């Protein structure tokens, strides 16, 4: 968490491994809201995927990044 809090434009990519979970790459990316809208206009399938994802989350079929982080314990990092 400390590493994530120190991320900025110059230090925007981090990789880490969680045993039993896999390798992750975290990218700090700045986007304006219009960029997503423009992507949806250019690719209608993206709008469909976003809508479906929101519905699945509302139905309890997924979880947020915060929930993932809260679910991890020190045992997840032991080898």
Short mmCIF file of N, CA and C in Angstrom, two decimals:
data_model
loop_
_atom_site.label_atom_id
_atom_site.label_comp_id
_atom_site.label_asym_id
_atom_site.label_seq_id
_atom_site.Cartn_x
_atom_site.Cartn_y
_atom_site.Cartn_z
N UNK A 1 0.83 -1.19 0.00
CA UNK A 1 0.00 0.00 0.00
C UNK A 1 0.87 1.26 0.00
N UNK A 2 1.99 1.18 0.70
CA UNK A 2 2.89 2.33 0.74
C UNK A 2 3.42 2.63 -0.67
N UNK A 3 3.79 1.57 -1.41
CA UNK A 3 4.30 1.75 -2.77
C UNK A 3 3.23 2.41 -3.65
N UNK A 4 2.00 1.95 -3.53
CA UNK A 4 0.90 2.50 -4.34
C UNK A 4 0.69 3.97 -4.01
N UNK A 5 0.75 4.32 -2.74
CA UNK A 5 0.52 5.71 -2.35
C UNK A 5 1.61 6.65 -2.87
N UNK A 6 2.80 6.11 -3.19
CA UNK A 6 3.89 6.93 -3.68
C UNK A 6 3.95 6.99 -5.21
N UNK A 7 3.02 6.32 -5.89
CA UNK A 7 3.03 6.33 -7.35
C UNK A 7 2.68 7.72 -7.87
N UNK A 8 3.35 8.12 -8.98
CA UNK A 8 3.08 9.39 -9.62
C UNK A 8 3.38 9.26 -11.11
N UNK A 9 3.41 10.36 -11.83
CA UNK A 9 3.65 10.30 -13.28
C UNK A 9 4.99 9.64 -13.62
N UNK A 10 6.01 9.93 -12.86
CA UNK A 10 7.34 9.38 -13.14
C UNK A 10 7.46 7.93 -12.68
N UNK A 11 6.75 7.58 -11.64
CA UNK A 11 6.78 6.24 -11.06
C UNK A 11 5.37 5.66 -11.20
N UNK A 12 5.01 5.26 -12.43
CA UNK A 12 3.61 4.93 -12.70
C UNK A 12 3.33 3.45 -12.96
N UNK A 13 4.36 2.59 -12.92
CA UNK A 13 4.15 1.17 -13.17
C UNK A 13 4.80 0.37 -12.05
N UNK A 14 4.06 -0.58 -11.52
CA UNK A 14 4.60 -1.46 -10.49
C UNK A 14 4.18 -2.89 -10.74
N UNK A 15 5.07 -3.82 -10.50
CA UNK A 15 4.74 -5.24 -10.65
C UNK A 15 4.93 -5.92 -9.31
N UNK A 16 4.03 -6.85 -9.01
CA UNK A 16 4.15 -7.60 -7.78
C UNK A 16 3.56 -8.98 -7.97
N UNK A 17 3.94 -9.91 -7.11
CA UNK A 17 3.50 -11.29 -7.19
C UNK A 17 2.87 -11.67 -5.86
N UNK A 18 1.72 -12.28 -5.92
CA UNK A 18 1.05 -12.78 -4.73
C UNK A 18 0.96 -14.30 -4.89
N UNK A 19 1.70 -15.05 -4.07
CA UNK A 19 1.66 -16.51 -4.20
C UNK A 19 0.23 -17.03 -4.11
N UNK A 20 -0.08 -17.91 -5.01
CA UNK A 20 -1.42 -18.48 -5.03
C UNK A 20 -2.42 -17.63 -5.78
N UNK A 21 -2.06 -16.38 -6.09
CA UNK A 21 -2.96 -15.48 -6.81
C UNK A 21 -2.42 -15.17 -8.19
N UNK A 22 -1.10 -14.94 -8.30
CA UNK A 22 -0.49 -14.65 -9.59
C UNK A 22 0.32 -13.37 -9.59
N UNK A 23 0.78 -13.01 -10.80
CA UNK A 23 1.59 -11.81 -11.00
C UNK A 23 0.67 -10.69 -11.46
N UNK A 24 0.88 -9.51 -10.91
CA UNK A 24 0.05 -8.36 -11.23
C UNK A 24 0.93 -7.20 -11.68
N UNK A 25 0.43 -6.42 -12.61
CA UNK A 25 1.07 -5.18 -13.02
C UNK A 25 0.08 -4.07 -12.74
N UNK A 26 0.51 -3.11 -11.98
CA UNK A 26 -0.34 -1.97 -11.62
C UNK A 26 0.16 -0.76 -12.39
N UNK A 27 -0.74 -0.10 -13.11
CA UNK A 27 -0.39 1.06 -13.92
C UNK A 27 -1.23 2.25 -13.47
N UNK A 28 -0.56 3.31 -13.08
CA UNK A 28 -1.24 4.55 -12.74
C UNK A 28 -1.48 5.28 -14.05
N UNK A 29 -2.74 5.53 -14.34
CA UNK A 29 -3.08 6.11 -15.64
C UNK A 29 -4.08 7.24 -15.45
N UNK A 30 -3.77 8.37 -16.02
CA UNK A 30 -4.68 9.50 -15.95
C UNK A 30 -5.56 9.50 -17.19
N UNK A 31 -6.83 9.64 -16.98
CA UNK A 31 -7.76 9.72 -18.10
C UNK A 31 -8.83 10.75 -17.78
N UNK A 32 -9.28 11.41 -18.80
CA UNK A 32 -10.43 12.28 -18.59
C UNK A 32 -11.68 11.46 -18.92
N UNK A 33 -12.81 11.89 -18.40
CA UNK A 33 -14.05 11.15 -18.58
C UNK A 33 -14.45 11.04 -20.05
N UNK A 34 -14.12 12.03 -20.84
CA UNK A 34 -14.51 12.00 -22.24
C UNK A 34 -13.79 10.92 -23.02
N UNK A 35 -12.60 10.51 -22.59
CA UNK A 35 -11.87 9.50 -23.34
C UNK A 35 -12.64 8.18 -23.34
N UNK A 36 -13.29 7.84 -22.23
CA UNK A 36 -14.08 6.63 -22.17
C UNK A 36 -15.31 6.77 -23.07
N UNK A 37 -15.94 7.92 -23.03
CA UNK A 37 -17.10 8.16 -23.89
C UNK A 37 -16.73 8.04 -25.35
N UNK A 38 -15.59 8.58 -25.72
CA UNK A 38 -15.14 8.50 -27.11
C UNK A 38 -14.87 7.05 -27.50
N UNK A 39 -14.30 6.27 -26.59
CA UNK A 39 -14.04 4.85 -26.86
C UNK A 39 -15.35 4.08 -27.04
N UNK A 40 -16.35 4.40 -26.23
CA UNK A 40 -17.64 3.73 -26.32
C UNK A 40 -18.31 4.06 -27.66
N UNK A 41 -18.22 5.30 -28.08
CA UNK A 41 -18.80 5.69 -29.38
C UNK A 41 -18.08 4.95 -30.51
N UNK A 42 -16.77 4.83 -30.40
CA UNK A 42 -16.00 4.15 -31.44
C UNK A 42 -16.21 2.64 -31.43
N UNK A 43 -16.57 2.08 -30.28
CA UNK A 43 -16.72 0.63 -30.16
C UNK A 43 -17.96 0.32 -29.31
N UNK A 44 -19.11 0.14 -29.94
CA UNK A 44 -20.35 -0.13 -29.20
C UNK A 44 -20.27 -1.39 -28.33
N UNK A 45 -19.44 -2.34 -28.68
CA UNK A 45 -19.30 -3.55 -27.86
C UNK A 45 -18.73 -3.20 -26.48
N UNK A 46 -17.93 -2.15 -26.41
CA UNK A 46 -17.36 -1.70 -25.13
C UNK A 46 -18.48 -1.23 -24.20
N UNK A 47 -19.44 -0.50 -24.73
CA UNK A 47 -20.58 -0.05 -23.93
C UNK A 47 -21.34 -1.26 -23.38
N UNK A 48 -21.51 -2.26 -24.20
CA UNK A 48 -22.20 -3.47 -23.79
C UNK A 48 -21.43 -4.18 -22.66
N UNK A 49 -20.10 -4.24 -22.80
CA UNK A 49 -19.28 -4.89 -21.78
C UNK A 49 -19.33 -4.13 -20.46
N UNK A 50 -19.29 -2.81 -20.52
CA UNK A 50 -19.35 -1.99 -19.30
C UNK A 50 -20.69 -2.17 -18.61
N UNK A 51 -21.76 -2.15 -19.37
CA UNK A 51 -23.10 -2.32 -18.82
C UNK A 51 -23.24 -3.69 -18.16
N UNK A 52 -22.76 -4.72 -18.85
CA UNK A 52 -22.84 -6.08 -18.31
C UNK A 52 -22.02 -6.21 -17.03
N UNK A 53 -20.85 -5.60 -17.02
CA UNK A 53 -19.99 -5.65 -15.84
C UNK A 53 -20.66 -4.98 -14.64
N UNK A 54 -21.28 -3.82 -14.87
CA UNK A 54 -21.99 -3.12 -13.79
C UNK A 54 -23.13 -3.97 -13.25
N UNK A 55 -23.88 -4.62 -14.14
CA UNK A 55 -25.00 -5.46 -13.72
C UNK A 55 -24.51 -6.64 -12.88
N UNK A 56 -23.42 -7.27 -13.32
CA UNK A 56 -22.88 -8.40 -12.57
C UNK A 56 -22.40 -7.97 -11.19
N UNK A 57 -21.78 -6.80 -11.12
CA UNK A 57 -21.32 -6.29 -9.82
C UNK A 57 -22.52 -6.04 -8.91
N UNK A 58 -23.57 -5.44 -9.44
CA UNK A 58 -24.77 -5.16 -8.64
C UNK A 58 -25.44 -6.45 -8.17
N UNK A 59 -25.27 -7.53 -8.92
CA UNK A 59 -25.85 -8.82 -8.55
C UNK A 59 -24.94 -9.60 -7.59
N UNK A 60 -23.83 -8.99 -7.21
CA UNK A 60 -22.91 -9.64 -6.28
C UNK A 60 -21.98 -10.64 -6.94
N UNK A 61 -21.83 -10.57 -8.24
CA UNK A 61 -20.99 -11.54 -8.96
C UNK A 61 -19.55 -11.06 -9.13
N UNK A 62 -19.20 -9.97 -8.51
CA UNK A 62 -17.83 -9.46 -8.60
C UNK A 62 -17.51 -8.68 -7.35
N UNK A 63 -16.31 -8.13 -7.31
CA UNK A 63 -15.96 -7.30 -6.17
C UNK A 63 -14.97 -6.24 -6.59
N UNK A 64 -14.91 -5.21 -5.80
CA UNK A 64 -14.08 -4.05 -6.12
C UNK A 64 -12.61 -4.31 -5.77
N UNK A 65 -11.75 -3.43 -6.22
CA UNK A 65 -10.34 -3.51 -5.88
C UNK A 65 -10.16 -3.41 -4.36
N UNK A 66 -10.92 -2.54 -3.73
CA UNK A 66 -10.84 -2.40 -2.27
C UNK A 66 -11.21 -3.71 -1.59
N UNK A 67 -12.25 -4.36 -2.09
CA UNK A 67 -12.66 -5.64 -1.50
C UNK A 67 -11.59 -6.71 -1.71
N UNK A 68 -10.94 -6.71 -2.88
CA UNK A 68 -9.85 -7.66 -3.12
C UNK A 68 -8.72 -7.42 -2.13
N UNK A 69 -8.32 -6.15 -1.98
CA UNK A 69 -7.22 -5.83 -1.06
C UNK A 69 -7.58 -6.20 0.38
N UNK A 70 -8.82 -5.97 0.77
CA UNK A 70 -9.25 -6.30 2.12
C UNK A 70 -9.28 -7.81 2.35
N UNK A 71 -9.47 -8.60 1.28
CA UNK A 71 -9.56 -10.05 1.42
C UNK A 71 -8.18 -10.70 1.59
N UNK A 72 -7.11 -9.97 1.26
CA UNK A 72 -5.77 -10.53 1.37
C UNK A 72 -5.28 -10.49 2.81
N UNK A 73 -4.58 -11.53 3.19
CA UNK A 73 -3.98 -11.59 4.52
C UNK A 73 -2.49 -11.85 4.37
N UNK A 74 -1.76 -11.79 5.44
CA UNK A 74 -0.32 -12.04 5.39
C UNK A 74 -0.03 -13.45 4.88
N UNK A 75 -0.94 -14.39 5.10
CA UNK A 75 -0.74 -15.77 4.60
C UNK A 75 -0.69 -15.81 3.08
N UNK A 76 -1.35 -14.87 2.39
CA UNK A 76 -1.32 -14.83 0.94
C UNK A 76 0.07 -14.48 0.41
N UNK A 77 0.92 -13.91 1.25
CA UNK A 77 2.24 -13.47 0.83
C UNK A 77 3.35 -14.39 1.29
N UNK A 78 3.00 -15.47 1.98
CA UNK A 78 3.99 -16.42 2.45
C UNK A 78 4.29 -17.41 1.34
N UNK A 79 5.55 -17.83 1.26
CA UNK A 79 5.89 -18.81 0.23
C UNK A 79 6.01 -20.21 0.78
#
